[in-house]
Tab-separated table of C-alpha atoms and ligand atoms in Angstrom:
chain	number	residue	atom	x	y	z
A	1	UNK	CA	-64.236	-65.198	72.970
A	2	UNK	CA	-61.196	-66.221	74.772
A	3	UNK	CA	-57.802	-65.287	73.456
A	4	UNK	CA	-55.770	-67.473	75.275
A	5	UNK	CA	-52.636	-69.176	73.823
A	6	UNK	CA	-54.346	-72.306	72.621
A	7	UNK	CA	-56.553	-70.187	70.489
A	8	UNK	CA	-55.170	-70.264	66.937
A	9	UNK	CA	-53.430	-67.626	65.187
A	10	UNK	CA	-55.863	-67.136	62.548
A	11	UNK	CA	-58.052	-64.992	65.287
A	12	UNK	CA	-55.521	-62.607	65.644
A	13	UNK	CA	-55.231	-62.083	61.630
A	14	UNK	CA	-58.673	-60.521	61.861
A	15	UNK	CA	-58.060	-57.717	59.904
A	16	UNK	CA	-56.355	-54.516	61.625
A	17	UNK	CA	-58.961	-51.873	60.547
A	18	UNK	CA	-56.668	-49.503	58.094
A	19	UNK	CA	-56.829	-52.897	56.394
A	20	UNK	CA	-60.522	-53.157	55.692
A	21	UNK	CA	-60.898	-52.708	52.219
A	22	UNK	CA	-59.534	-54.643	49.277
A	23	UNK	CA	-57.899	-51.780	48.279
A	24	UNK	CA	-55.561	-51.986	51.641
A	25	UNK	CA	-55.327	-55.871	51.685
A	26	UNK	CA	-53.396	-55.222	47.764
A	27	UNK	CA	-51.314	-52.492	49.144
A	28	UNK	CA	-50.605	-52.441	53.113
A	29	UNK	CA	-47.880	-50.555	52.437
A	30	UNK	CA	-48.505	-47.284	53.585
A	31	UNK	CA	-50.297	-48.726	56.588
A	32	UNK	CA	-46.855	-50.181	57.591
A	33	UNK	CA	-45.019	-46.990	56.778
A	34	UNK	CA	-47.092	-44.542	59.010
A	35	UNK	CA	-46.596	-47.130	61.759
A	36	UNK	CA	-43.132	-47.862	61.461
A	37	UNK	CA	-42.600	-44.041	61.172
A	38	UNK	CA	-44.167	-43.628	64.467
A	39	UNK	CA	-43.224	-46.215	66.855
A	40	UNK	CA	-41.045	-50.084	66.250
A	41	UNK	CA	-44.322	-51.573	68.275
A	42	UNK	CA	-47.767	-50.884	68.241
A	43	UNK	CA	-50.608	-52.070	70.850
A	44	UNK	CA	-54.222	-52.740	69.054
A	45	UNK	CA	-56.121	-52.933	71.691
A	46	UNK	CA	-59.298	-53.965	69.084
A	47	UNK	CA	-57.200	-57.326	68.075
A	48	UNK	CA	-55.447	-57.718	71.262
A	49	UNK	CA	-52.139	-57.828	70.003
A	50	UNK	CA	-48.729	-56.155	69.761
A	51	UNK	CA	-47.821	-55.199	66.139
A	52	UNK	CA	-44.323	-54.855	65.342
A	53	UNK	CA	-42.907	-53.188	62.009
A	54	UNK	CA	-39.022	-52.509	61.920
A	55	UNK	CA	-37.180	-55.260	60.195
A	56	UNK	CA	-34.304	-55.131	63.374
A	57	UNK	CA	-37.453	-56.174	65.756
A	58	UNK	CA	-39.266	-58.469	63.205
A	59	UNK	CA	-36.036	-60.308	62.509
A	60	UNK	CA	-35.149	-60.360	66.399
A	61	UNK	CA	-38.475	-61.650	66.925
A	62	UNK	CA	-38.336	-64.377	64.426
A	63	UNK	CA	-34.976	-66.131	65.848
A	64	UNK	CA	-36.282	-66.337	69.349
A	65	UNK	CA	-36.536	-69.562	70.320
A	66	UNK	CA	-37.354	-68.927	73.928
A	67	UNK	CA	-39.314	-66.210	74.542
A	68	UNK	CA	-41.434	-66.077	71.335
A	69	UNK	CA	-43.146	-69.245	70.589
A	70	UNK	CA	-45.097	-70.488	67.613
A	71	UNK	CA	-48.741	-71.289	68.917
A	72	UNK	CA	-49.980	-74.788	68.849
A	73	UNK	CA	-52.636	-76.333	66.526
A	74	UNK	CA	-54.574	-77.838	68.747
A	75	UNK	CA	-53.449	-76.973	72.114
A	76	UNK	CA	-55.589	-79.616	74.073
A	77	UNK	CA	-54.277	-82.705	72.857
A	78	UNK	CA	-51.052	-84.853	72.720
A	79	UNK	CA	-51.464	-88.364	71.877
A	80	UNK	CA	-52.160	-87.824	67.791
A	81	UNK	CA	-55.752	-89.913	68.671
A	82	UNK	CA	-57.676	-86.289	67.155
A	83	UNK	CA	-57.299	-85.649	63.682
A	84	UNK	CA	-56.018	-82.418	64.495
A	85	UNK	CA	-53.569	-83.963	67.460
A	86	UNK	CA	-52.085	-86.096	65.045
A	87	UNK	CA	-51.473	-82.817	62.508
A	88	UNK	CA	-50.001	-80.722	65.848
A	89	UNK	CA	-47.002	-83.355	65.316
A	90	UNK	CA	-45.882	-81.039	62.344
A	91	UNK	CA	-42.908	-79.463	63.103
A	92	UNK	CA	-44.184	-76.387	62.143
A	93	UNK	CA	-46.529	-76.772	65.632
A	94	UNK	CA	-43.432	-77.528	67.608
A	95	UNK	CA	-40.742	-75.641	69.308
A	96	UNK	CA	-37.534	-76.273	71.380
A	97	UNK	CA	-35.874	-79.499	71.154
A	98	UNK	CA	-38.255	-81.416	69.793
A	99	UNK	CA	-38.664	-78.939	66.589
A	100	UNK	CA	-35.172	-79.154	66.748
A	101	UNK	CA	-34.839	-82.549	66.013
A	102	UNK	CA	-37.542	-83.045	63.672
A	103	UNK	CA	-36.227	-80.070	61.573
A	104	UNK	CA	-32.618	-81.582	61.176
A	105	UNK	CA	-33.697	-85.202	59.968
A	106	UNK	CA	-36.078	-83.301	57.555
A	107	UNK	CA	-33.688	-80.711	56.526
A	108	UNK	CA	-31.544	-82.986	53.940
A	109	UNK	CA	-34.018	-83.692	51.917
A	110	UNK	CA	-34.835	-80.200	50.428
A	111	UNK	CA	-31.137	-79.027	49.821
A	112	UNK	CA	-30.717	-78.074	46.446
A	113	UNK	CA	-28.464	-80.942	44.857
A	114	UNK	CA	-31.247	-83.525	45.430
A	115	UNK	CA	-33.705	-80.848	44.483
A	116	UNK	CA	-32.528	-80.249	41.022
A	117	UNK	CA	-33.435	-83.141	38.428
A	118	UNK	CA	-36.923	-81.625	39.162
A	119	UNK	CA	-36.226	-78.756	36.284
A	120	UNK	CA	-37.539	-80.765	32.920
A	121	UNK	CA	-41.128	-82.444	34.688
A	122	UNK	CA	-41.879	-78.859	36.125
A	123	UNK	CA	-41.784	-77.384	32.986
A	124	UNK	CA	-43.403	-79.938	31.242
A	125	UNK	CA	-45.816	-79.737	34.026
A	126	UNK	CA	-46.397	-75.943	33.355
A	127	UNK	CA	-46.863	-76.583	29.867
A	128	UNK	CA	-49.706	-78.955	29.650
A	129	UNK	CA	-51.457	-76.908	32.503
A	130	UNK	CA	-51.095	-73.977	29.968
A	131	UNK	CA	-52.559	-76.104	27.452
A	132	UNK	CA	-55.621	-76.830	29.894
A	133	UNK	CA	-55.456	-72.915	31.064
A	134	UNK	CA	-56.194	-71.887	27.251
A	135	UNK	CA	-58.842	-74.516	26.291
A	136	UNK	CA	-61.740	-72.130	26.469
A	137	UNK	CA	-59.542	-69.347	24.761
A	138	UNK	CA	-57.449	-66.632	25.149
A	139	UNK	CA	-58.117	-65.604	28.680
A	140	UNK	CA	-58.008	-67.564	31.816
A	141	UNK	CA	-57.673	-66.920	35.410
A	142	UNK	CA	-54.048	-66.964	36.469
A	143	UNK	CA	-55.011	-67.869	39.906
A	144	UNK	CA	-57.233	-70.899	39.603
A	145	UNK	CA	-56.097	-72.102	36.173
A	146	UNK	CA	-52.288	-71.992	36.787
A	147	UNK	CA	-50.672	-71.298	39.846
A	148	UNK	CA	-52.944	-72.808	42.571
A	149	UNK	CA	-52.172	-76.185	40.875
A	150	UNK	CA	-48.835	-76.319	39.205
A	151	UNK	CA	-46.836	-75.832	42.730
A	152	UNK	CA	-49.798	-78.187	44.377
A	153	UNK	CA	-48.607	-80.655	41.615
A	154	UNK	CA	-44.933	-80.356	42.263
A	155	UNK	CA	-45.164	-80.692	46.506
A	156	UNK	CA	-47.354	-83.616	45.809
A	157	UNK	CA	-44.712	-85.492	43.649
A	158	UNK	CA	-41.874	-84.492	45.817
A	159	UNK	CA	-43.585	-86.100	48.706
A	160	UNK	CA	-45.247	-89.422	46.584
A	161	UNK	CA	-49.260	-88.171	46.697
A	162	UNK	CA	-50.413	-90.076	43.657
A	163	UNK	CA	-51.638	-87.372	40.443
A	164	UNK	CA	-55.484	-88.779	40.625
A	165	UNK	CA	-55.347	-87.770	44.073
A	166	UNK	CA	-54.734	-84.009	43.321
A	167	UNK	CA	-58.480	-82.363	43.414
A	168	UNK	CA	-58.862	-84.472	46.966
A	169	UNK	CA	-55.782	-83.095	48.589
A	170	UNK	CA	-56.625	-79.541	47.392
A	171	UNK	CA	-60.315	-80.057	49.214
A	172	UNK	CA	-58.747	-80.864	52.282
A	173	UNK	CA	-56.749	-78.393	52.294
A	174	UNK	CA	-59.139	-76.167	51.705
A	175	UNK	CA	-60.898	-77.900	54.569
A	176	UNK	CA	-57.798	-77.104	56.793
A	177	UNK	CA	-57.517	-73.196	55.562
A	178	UNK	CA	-61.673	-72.702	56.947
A	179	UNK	CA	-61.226	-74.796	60.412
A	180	UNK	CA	-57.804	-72.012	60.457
A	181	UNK	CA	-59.640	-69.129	59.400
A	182	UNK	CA	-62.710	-69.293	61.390
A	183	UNK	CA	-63.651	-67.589	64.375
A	184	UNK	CA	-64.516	-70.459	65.964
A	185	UNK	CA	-61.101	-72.403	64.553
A	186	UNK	CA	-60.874	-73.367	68.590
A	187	UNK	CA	-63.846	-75.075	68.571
A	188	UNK	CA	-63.291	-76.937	65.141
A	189	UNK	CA	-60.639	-78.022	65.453
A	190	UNK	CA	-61.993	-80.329	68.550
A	191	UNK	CA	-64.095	-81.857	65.994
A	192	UNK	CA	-63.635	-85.519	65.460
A	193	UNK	CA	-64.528	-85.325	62.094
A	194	UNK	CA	-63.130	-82.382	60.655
A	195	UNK	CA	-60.097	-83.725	58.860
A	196	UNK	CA	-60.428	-87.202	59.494
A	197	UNK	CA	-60.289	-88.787	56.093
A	198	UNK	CA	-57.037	-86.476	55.963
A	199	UNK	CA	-55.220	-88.027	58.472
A	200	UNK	CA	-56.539	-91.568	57.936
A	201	UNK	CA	-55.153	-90.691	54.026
A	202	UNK	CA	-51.609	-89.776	55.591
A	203	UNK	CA	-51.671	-92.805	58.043
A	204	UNK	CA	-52.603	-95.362	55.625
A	205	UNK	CA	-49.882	-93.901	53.012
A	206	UNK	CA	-47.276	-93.800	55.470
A	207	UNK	CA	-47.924	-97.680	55.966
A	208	UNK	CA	-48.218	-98.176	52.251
A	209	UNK	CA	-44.701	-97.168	52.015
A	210	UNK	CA	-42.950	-98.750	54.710
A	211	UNK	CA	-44.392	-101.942	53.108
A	212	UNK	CA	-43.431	-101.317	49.040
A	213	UNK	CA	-40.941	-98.370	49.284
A	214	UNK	CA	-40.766	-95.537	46.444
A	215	UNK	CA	-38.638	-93.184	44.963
A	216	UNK	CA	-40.416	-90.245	46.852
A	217	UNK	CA	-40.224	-88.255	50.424
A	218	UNK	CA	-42.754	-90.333	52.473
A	219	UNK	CA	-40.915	-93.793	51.322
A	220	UNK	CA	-37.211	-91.815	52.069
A	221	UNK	CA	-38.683	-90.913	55.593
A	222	UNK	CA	-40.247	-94.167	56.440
A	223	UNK	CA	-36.817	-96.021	55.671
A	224	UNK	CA	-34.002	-93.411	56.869
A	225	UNK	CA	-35.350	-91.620	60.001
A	226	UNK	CA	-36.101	-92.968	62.837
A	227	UNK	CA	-39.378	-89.774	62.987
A	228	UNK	CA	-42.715	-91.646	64.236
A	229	UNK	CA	-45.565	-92.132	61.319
A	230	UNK	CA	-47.556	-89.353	62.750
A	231	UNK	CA	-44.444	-86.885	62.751
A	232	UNK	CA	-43.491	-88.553	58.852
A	233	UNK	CA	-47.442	-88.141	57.934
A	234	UNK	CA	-48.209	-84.990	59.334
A	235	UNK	CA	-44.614	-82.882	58.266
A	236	UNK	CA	-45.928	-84.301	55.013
A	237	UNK	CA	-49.362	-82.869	54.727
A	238	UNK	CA	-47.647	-79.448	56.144
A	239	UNK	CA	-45.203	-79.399	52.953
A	240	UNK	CA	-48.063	-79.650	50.579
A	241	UNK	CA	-49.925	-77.104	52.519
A	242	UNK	CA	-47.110	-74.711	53.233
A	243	UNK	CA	-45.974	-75.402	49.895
A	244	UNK	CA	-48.762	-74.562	48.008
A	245	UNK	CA	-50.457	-71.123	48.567
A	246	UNK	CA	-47.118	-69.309	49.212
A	247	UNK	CA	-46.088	-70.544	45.962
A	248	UNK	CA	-49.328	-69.287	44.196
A	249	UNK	CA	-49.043	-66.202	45.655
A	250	UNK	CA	-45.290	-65.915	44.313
A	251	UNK	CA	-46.143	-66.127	41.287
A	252	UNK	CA	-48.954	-64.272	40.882
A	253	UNK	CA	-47.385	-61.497	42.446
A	254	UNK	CA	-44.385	-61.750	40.201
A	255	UNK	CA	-46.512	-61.934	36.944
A	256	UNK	CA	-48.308	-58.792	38.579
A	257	UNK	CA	-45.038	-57.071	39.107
A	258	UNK	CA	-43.372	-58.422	35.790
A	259	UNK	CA	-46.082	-56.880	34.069
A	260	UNK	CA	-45.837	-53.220	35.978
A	261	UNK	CA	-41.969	-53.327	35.041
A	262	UNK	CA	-42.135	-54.838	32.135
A	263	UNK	CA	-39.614	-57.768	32.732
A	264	UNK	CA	-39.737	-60.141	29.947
A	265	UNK	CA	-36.557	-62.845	30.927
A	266	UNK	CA	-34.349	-61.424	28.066
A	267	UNK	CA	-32.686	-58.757	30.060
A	268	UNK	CA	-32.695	-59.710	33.503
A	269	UNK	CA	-32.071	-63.113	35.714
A	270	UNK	CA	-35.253	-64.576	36.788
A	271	UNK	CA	-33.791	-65.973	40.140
A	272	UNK	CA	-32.621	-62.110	40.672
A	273	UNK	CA	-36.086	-60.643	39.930
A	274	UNK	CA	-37.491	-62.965	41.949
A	275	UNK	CA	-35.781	-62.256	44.958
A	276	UNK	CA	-37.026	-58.777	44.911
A	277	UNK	CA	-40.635	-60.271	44.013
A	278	UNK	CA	-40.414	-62.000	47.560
A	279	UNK	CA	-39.162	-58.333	49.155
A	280	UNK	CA	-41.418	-56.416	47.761
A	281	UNK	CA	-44.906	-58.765	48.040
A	282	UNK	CA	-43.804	-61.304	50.648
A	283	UNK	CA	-46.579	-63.960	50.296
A	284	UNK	CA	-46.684	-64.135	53.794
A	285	UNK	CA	-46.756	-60.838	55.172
A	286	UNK	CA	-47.007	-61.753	59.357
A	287	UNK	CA	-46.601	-64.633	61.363
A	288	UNK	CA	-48.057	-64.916	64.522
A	289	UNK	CA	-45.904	-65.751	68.286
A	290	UNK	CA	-46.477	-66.085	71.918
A	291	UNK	CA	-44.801	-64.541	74.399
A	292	UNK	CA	-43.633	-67.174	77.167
A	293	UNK	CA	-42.538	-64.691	79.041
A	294	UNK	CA	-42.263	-60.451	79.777
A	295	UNK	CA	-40.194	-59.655	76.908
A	296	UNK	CA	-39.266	-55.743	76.014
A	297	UNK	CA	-39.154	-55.037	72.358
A	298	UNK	CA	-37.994	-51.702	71.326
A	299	UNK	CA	-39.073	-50.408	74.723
A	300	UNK	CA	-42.319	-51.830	74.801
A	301	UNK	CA	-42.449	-54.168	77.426
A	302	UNK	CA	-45.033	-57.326	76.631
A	303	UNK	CA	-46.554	-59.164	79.363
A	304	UNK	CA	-46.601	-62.988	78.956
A	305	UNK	CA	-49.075	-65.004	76.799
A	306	UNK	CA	-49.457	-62.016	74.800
A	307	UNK	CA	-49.830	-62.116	70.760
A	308	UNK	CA	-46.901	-60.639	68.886
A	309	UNK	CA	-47.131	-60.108	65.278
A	310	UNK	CA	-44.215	-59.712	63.428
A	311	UNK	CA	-44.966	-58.127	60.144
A	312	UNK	CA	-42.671	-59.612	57.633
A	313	UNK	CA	-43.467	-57.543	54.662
A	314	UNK	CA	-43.133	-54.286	56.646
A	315	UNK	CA	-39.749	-55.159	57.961
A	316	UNK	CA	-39.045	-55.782	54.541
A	317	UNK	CA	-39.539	-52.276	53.015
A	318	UNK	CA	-37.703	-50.799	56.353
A	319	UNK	CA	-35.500	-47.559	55.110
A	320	UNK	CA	-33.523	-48.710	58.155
A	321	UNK	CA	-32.562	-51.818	56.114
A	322	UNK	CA	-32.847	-50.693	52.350
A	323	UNK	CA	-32.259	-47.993	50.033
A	324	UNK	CA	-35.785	-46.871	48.016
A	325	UNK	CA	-37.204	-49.459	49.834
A	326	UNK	CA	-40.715	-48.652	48.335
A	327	UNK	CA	-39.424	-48.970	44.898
A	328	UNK	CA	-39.416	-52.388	42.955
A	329	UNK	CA	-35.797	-52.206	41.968
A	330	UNK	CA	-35.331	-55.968	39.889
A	331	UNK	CA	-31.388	-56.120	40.328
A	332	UNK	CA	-31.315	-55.701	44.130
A	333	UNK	CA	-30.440	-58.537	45.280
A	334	UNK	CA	-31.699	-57.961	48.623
A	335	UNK	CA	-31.096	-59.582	52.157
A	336	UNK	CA	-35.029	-60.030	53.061
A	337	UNK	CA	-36.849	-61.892	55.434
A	338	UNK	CA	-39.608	-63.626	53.197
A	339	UNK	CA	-38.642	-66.866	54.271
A	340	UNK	CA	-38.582	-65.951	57.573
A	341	UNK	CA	-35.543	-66.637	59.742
A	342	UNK	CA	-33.958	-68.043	62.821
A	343	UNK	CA	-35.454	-71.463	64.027
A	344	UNK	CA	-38.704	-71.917	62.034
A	345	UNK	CA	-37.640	-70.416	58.364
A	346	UNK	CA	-38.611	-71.831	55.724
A	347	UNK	CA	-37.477	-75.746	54.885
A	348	UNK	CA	-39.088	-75.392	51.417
A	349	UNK	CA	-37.210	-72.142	50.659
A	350	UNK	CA	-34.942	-74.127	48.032
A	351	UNK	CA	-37.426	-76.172	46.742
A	352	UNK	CA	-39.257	-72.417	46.344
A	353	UNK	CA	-35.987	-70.813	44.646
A	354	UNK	CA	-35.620	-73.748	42.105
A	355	UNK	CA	-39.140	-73.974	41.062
A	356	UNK	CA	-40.535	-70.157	40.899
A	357	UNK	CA	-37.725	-69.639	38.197
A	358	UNK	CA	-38.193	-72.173	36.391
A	359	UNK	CA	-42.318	-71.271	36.196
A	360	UNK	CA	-41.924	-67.817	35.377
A	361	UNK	CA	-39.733	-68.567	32.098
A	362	UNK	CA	-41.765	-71.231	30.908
A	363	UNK	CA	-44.768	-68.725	31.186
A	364	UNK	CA	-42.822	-65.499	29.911
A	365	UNK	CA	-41.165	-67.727	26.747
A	366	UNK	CA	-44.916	-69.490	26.205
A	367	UNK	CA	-46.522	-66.282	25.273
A	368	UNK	CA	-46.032	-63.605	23.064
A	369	UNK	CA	-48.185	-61.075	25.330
A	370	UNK	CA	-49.757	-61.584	28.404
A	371	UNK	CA	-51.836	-58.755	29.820
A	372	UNK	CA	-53.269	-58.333	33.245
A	373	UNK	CA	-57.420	-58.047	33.561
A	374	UNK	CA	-56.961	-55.889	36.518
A	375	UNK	CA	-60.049	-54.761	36.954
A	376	UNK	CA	-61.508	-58.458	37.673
A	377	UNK	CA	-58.657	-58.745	40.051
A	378	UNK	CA	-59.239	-59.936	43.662
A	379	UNK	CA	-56.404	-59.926	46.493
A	380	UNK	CA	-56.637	-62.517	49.149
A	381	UNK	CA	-58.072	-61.835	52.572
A	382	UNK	CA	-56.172	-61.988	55.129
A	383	UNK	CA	-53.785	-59.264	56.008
A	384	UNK	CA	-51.112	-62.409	56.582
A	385	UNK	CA	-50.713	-62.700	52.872
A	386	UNK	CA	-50.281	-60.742	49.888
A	387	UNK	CA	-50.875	-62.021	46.631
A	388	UNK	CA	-54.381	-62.872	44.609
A	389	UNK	CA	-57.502	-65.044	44.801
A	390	UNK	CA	-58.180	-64.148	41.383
A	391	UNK	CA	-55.927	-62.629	38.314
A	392	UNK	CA	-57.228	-62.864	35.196
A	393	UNK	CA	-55.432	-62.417	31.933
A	394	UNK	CA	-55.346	-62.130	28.085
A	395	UNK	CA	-52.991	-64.025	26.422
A	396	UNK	CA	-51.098	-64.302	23.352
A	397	UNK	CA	-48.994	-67.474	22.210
A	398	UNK	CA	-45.726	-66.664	21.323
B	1	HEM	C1	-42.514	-68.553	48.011
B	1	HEM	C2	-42.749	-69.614	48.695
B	1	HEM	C3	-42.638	-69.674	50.184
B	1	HEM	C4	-42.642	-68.677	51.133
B	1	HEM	C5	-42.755	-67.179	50.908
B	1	HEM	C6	-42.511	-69.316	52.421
B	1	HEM	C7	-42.428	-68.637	53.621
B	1	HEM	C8	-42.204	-69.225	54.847
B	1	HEM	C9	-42.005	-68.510	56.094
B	1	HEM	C10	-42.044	-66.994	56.269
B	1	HEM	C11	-41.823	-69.424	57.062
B	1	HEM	C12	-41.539	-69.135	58.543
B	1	HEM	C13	-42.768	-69.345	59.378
B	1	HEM	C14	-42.587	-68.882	60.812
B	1	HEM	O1	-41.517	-68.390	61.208
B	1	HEM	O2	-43.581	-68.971	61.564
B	1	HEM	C15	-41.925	-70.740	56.448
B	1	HEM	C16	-41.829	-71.936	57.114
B	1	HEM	C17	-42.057	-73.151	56.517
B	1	HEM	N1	-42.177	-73.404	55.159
B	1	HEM	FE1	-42.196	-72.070	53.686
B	1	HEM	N2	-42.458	-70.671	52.234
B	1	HEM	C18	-42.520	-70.941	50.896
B	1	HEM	C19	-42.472	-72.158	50.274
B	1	HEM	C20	-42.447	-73.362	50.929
B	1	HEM	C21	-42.426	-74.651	50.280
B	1	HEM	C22	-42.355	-74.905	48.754
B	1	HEM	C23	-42.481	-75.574	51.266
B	1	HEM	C24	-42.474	-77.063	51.042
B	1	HEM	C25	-41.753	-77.894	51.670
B	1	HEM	C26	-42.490	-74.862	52.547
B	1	HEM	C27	-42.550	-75.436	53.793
B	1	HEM	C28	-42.393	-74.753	54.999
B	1	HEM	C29	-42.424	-75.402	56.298
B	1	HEM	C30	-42.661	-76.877	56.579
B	1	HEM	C31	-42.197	-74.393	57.249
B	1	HEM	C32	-42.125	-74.542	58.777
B	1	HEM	C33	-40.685	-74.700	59.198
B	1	HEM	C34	-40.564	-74.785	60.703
B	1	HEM	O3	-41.561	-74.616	61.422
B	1	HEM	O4	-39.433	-75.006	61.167
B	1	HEM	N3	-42.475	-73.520	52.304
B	1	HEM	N4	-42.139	-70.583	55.083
């Protein structure tokens, strides 16, 4: 199979082979530390792509706006006709001025002032999905029962996705995640019909809202910027689906680590812990970029239209950058890269850093004890993320 730049990143997350067991995919770690010990950049000639592991050259890498490029979605097509052409108008498919642009009407909208009256619903909201979690007893799956769908809820409301509409979106996203993850994603995501309710969903709602205006994100969009439907309907569906799984995988791996270091909320600041939560298991671990042109990082010089991955959650436990950097130290406070940086970071960041507190006290102040089943455990699959499919637990109400 061709590896050409059109090709989605997806086949270049097929797994790096010190990563083939579940074992690695929970703990990469020393993976990254052998290779950062030996060289910045690494060649895998297997995957066809550079590796790079020091946070100076991951960081680097992730403010380039020039000669490091996001890859498209669909590559092919332009005129949002294609289900998957009219997703590619995300900005997160985008670079250069048009990302630009897109990025700094849609920026406003997820500072923290206007972000904040969302406290009380989310923890009401994590409250009566405990109350569903524990209906069948004391046990439940973390995962599935909690934090796949209390950040799903939260994105949806933000951006005006009605509540009975909540199992649907989570199917097509689902939908989206296979078309990604398959080897033959290329193909796929040619198909006419892959995704096509999806989009007809986002173009009809977009119209909806022009017409009888809410207090919600699409409405806000379709009145105040001057962004086509497509770009409004398509940033849209990327906010629920960037805003989802990262989350989940937050908080599963701070429950994990809150567990392992016995943090309760009484003697240390959530928001703190957290940030060292996102250091120390980034939810997304590498993100994928094109080389436009010969670029030399850390000596290694990279031909054009090569794959670069820059692994965030290596850079992220680089000695060069922290002290004990393999140790989960909760008051650090550290300067990481989880949210990425430079041109593409993360527009959901403060939406992130308002909610994941806010979770994590409502579920350490609903229970007395909450213990980890770790041996029915599962990580997720990729070697982009870390975090967990599955994480069941045993639970006592406080
Ligand atoms: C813990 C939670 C989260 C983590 C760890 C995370 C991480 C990231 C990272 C690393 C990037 C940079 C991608 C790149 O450089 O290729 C990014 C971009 C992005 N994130 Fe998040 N994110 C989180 C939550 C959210 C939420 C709640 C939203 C909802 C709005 C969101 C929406 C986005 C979007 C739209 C982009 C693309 C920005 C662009 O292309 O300019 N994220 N995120």
């Amino acid at each position: 199979m061709s590896t050409g730049p059109e090709i989605d990143e997806n086949l270049h997350d097929s797994l790096p082979e010190p990563l083939q067991s579940e074992e690695a995919l929970h703990d990469p770690f020393d993976w990254y530390r052998e290779q950062r010990r030996t060289a910045p950049v690494h060649y895998d000639p297997k995957r066809e792509v550079y590796d790079v592991f020091s946070y100076e050259h991951v960081k680097a890498g992730l403010q380039s706006a020039e000669a490091l490029q996001r890859k498209r979605l669909s590559g092919s097509h332009a005129d949002g006709q294609t289900p998957f052409s009219y997703l590619d108008n995300g900005m997160v498919w985008s670079d250069g001025p048009d990302h630009k642009q897109t990025k700094g009407q849609l920026f406003k909208y997820f500072q923290p002032g206007l972000l904040a009256d969302l406290d009380a619903s989310i923890e009401a909201l994590c409250k009566s999905q405990l109350e569903t979690a524990l209906e069948d007893g004391t046990q439940f799956d973390f995962v599935t029962d909690f934090a796949d769908p209390v950040p799903l809820r939260v994105i949806m409301d933000v951006v005006g996705i009605p509540e009975s509409d909540q199992q649907q979106m989570l199917d097509w996203l689902n939908t989206f995640r296979s078309v990604m993850n398959s080897e033959y994603s290329a193909e796929e995501s040619r198909d006419e019909h892959k995704m096509e309710a999806t989009v007809e969903y986002f173009r009809e709602l977009v119209a909806e809202r022009k017409a009888n205006p809410q207090d919600d994100l699409i409405s806000n969009l379709a009145l105040e910027s001057d962004l086509s439907d497509a770009k409004i309907g398509a940033n849209c569906f990327d906010f629920i689906l960037a805003g989802q799984g990262t989350m989940s995988e937050l908080l599963s791996n701070a429950l994990y680590l809150f567990e392992k270091h016995d943090i309760t909320g009484e003697e240390h600041d959530i928001d703190v812990v957290l940030e060292e939560v996102l250091r120390y298991r980034s939810p997304l671990q590498s993100r994928a970029r094109i080389t436009t042109e010969s670029v030399t990082i850390a000596d290694t010089e990279i031909p054009a239209g090569k794959t670069v991955i820059l692994w965030i959650g290596a850079a992220n436990r680089d000695p060069a950058q922290y002290d004990r950097p393999e140790e989960f130290v909760p008051d650090r406070k550290p300067d990481h890269l989880a949210f990425g940086s430079g041109p593409h970071n993360c527009i959901g960041a403060p939406l992130a850093r308002l909610e994941a507190p806010v979770i994590m006290r409502t579920v350490l102040e609903y229970f007395e004890d909450i213990n980890l089943i770790e041996e029915e455990a599962a990580p997720m699959s990729k070697a982009s993320k870390v975090g967990f499919q599955k994480l069941p637990v045993e639970t006592q109400l406080a």
